[in-house]
């Protein structure tokens, strides 16, 4: 769940993708952030 955390969401996604476990699904839910979190998620 993300709400106005654009400064941290990219780092969190990259950290999850760097894991060695191969069968992973990343689900991100944005609760109408107003700080550009959604756009940052799309660009990651």
Coordinates of N, CA and C in Angstrom, one line a residue:
X1 N 0.9 -1.2 0.0 CA 0.0 0.0 0.0 C 0.9 1.2 0.0
X2 N 0.6 2.1 -0.9 CA 1.4 3.4 -1.0 C 0.4 4.6 -0.8
X3 N 0.9 5.5 0.0 CA 0.2 6.8 0.0 C 1.2 7.9 0.3
X4 N 1.4 8.7 -0.7 CA 2.3 9.9 -0.6 C 3.7 9.4 -0.1
X5 N 4.3 8.4 -0.7 CA 5.6 7.9 -0.4 C 6.5 7.8 -1.6
X6 N 6.4 8.8 -2.5 CA 7.2 8.8 -3.7 C 8.7 8.7 -3.5
X7 N 9.2 9.2 -2.3 CA 10.6 9.2 -2.1 C 11.1 7.8 -1.7
X8 N 10.2 6.9 -1.3 CA 10.6 5.6 -0.9 C 10.2 4.5 -1.8
X9 N 9.1 4.7 -2.6 CA 8.5 3.6 -3.4 C 9.5 3.0 -4.4
X10 N 10.3 3.8 -5.1 CA 11.2 3.3 -6.1 C 12.3 2.4 -5.4
X11 N 12.8 2.9 -4.3 CA 13.8 2.1 -3.6 C 13.2 0.7 -3.1
X12 N 12.0 0.8 -2.6 CA 11.3 -0.4 -2.1 C 11.1 -1.5 -3.3
X13 N 10.7 -1.0 -4.4 CA 10.5 -1.9 -5.6 C 11.8 -2.4 -6.1
X14 N 12.8 -1.6 -6.2 CA 14.1 -2.1 -6.6 C 14.7 -3.1 -5.6
X15 N 14.5 -2.9 -4.4 CA 14.9 -3.8 -3.4 C 14.2 -5.2 -3.5
X16 N 12.9 -5.2 -3.8 CA 12.2 -6.4 -4.0 C 12.7 -7.1 -5.2
X17 N 12.9 -6.4 -6.3 CA 13.4 -7.0 -7.5 C 14.8 -7.5 -7.4
X18 N 15.6 -7.1 -6.5 CA 17.0 -7.5 -6.3 C 17.1 -8.8 -5.6
X19 N 15.9 -9.3 -5.0 CA 16.0 -10.6 -4.3 C 16.3 -11.7 -5.2
X20 N 16.8 -12.8 -4.6 CA 17.2 -14.0 -5.5 C 16.0 -14.9 -5.7
X21 N 14.9 -14.8 -4.9 CA 13.8 -15.7 -5.1 C 13.1 -15.3 -6.4
X22 N 12.9 -16.4 -7.2 CA 12.5 -16.1 -8.6 C 10.9 -16.1 -8.8
X23 N 10.2 -16.8 -8.0 CA 8.7 -16.9 -8.1 C 8.1 -15.8 -7.3
X24 N 8.2 -14.5 -7.7 CA 7.7 -13.4 -6.9 C 6.8 -12.6 -7.7
X25 N 5.8 -12.1 -7.0 CA 4.8 -11.1 -7.7 C 4.8 -9.9 -6.8
X26 N 5.0 -8.7 -7.4 CA 4.9 -7.5 -6.7 C 3.6 -6.8 -7.0
X27 N 2.8 -6.5 -5.9 CA 1.6 -5.9 -6.1 C 1.7 -4.5 -5.3
X28 N 1.4 -3.4 -6.0 CA 1.4 -2.1 -5.4 C 0.0 -1.5 -5.5
X29 N -0.5 -1.0 -4.4 CA -1.8 -0.4 -4.4 C -1.5 1.1 -3.9
X30 N -2.0 2.0 -4.8 CA -1.8 3.4 -4.5 C -3.2 4.0 -4.0
X31 N -3.2 4.6 -2.9 CA -4.4 5.2 -2.3 C -4.6 6.6 -2.6
X32 N -4.6 7.0 -3.9 CA -4.9 8.3 -4.4 C -3.8 9.3 -3.9
X33 N -2.6 8.9 -4.0 CA -1.5 9.8 -3.6 C -1.5 11.1 -4.4
X34 N -1.1 12.2 -3.7 CA -1.1 13.5 -4.4 C 0.4 14.0 -4.6
X35 N 1.3 13.2 -4.3 CA 2.7 13.6 -4.4 C 3.5 13.0 -5.6
X36 N 2.8 12.3 -6.5 CA 3.4 11.8 -7.7 C 3.9 10.3 -7.5
X37 N 3.4 9.7 -6.4 CA 3.8 8.3 -6.1 C 3.4 7.4 -7.3
X38 N 2.2 7.6 -7.8 CA 1.8 6.7 -8.9 C 2.7 6.8 -10.1
X39 N 3.1 8.0 -10.5 CA 3.9 8.2 -11.6 C 5.3 7.6 -11.4
X40 N 5.8 7.7 -10.1 CA 7.1 7.1 -9.8 C 7.0 5.6 -9.9
X41 N 5.9 5.0 -9.5 CA 5.7 3.6 -9.6 C 5.8 3.1 -11.0
X42 N 5.1 3.9 -11.9 CA 5.0 3.5 -13.3 C 6.4 3.6 -14.0
X43 N 7.2 4.5 -13.5 CA 8.5 4.7 -14.1 C 9.6 3.8 -13.6
X44 N 9.3 3.0 -12.5 CA 10.3 2.1 -11.9 C 10.4 0.8 -12.7

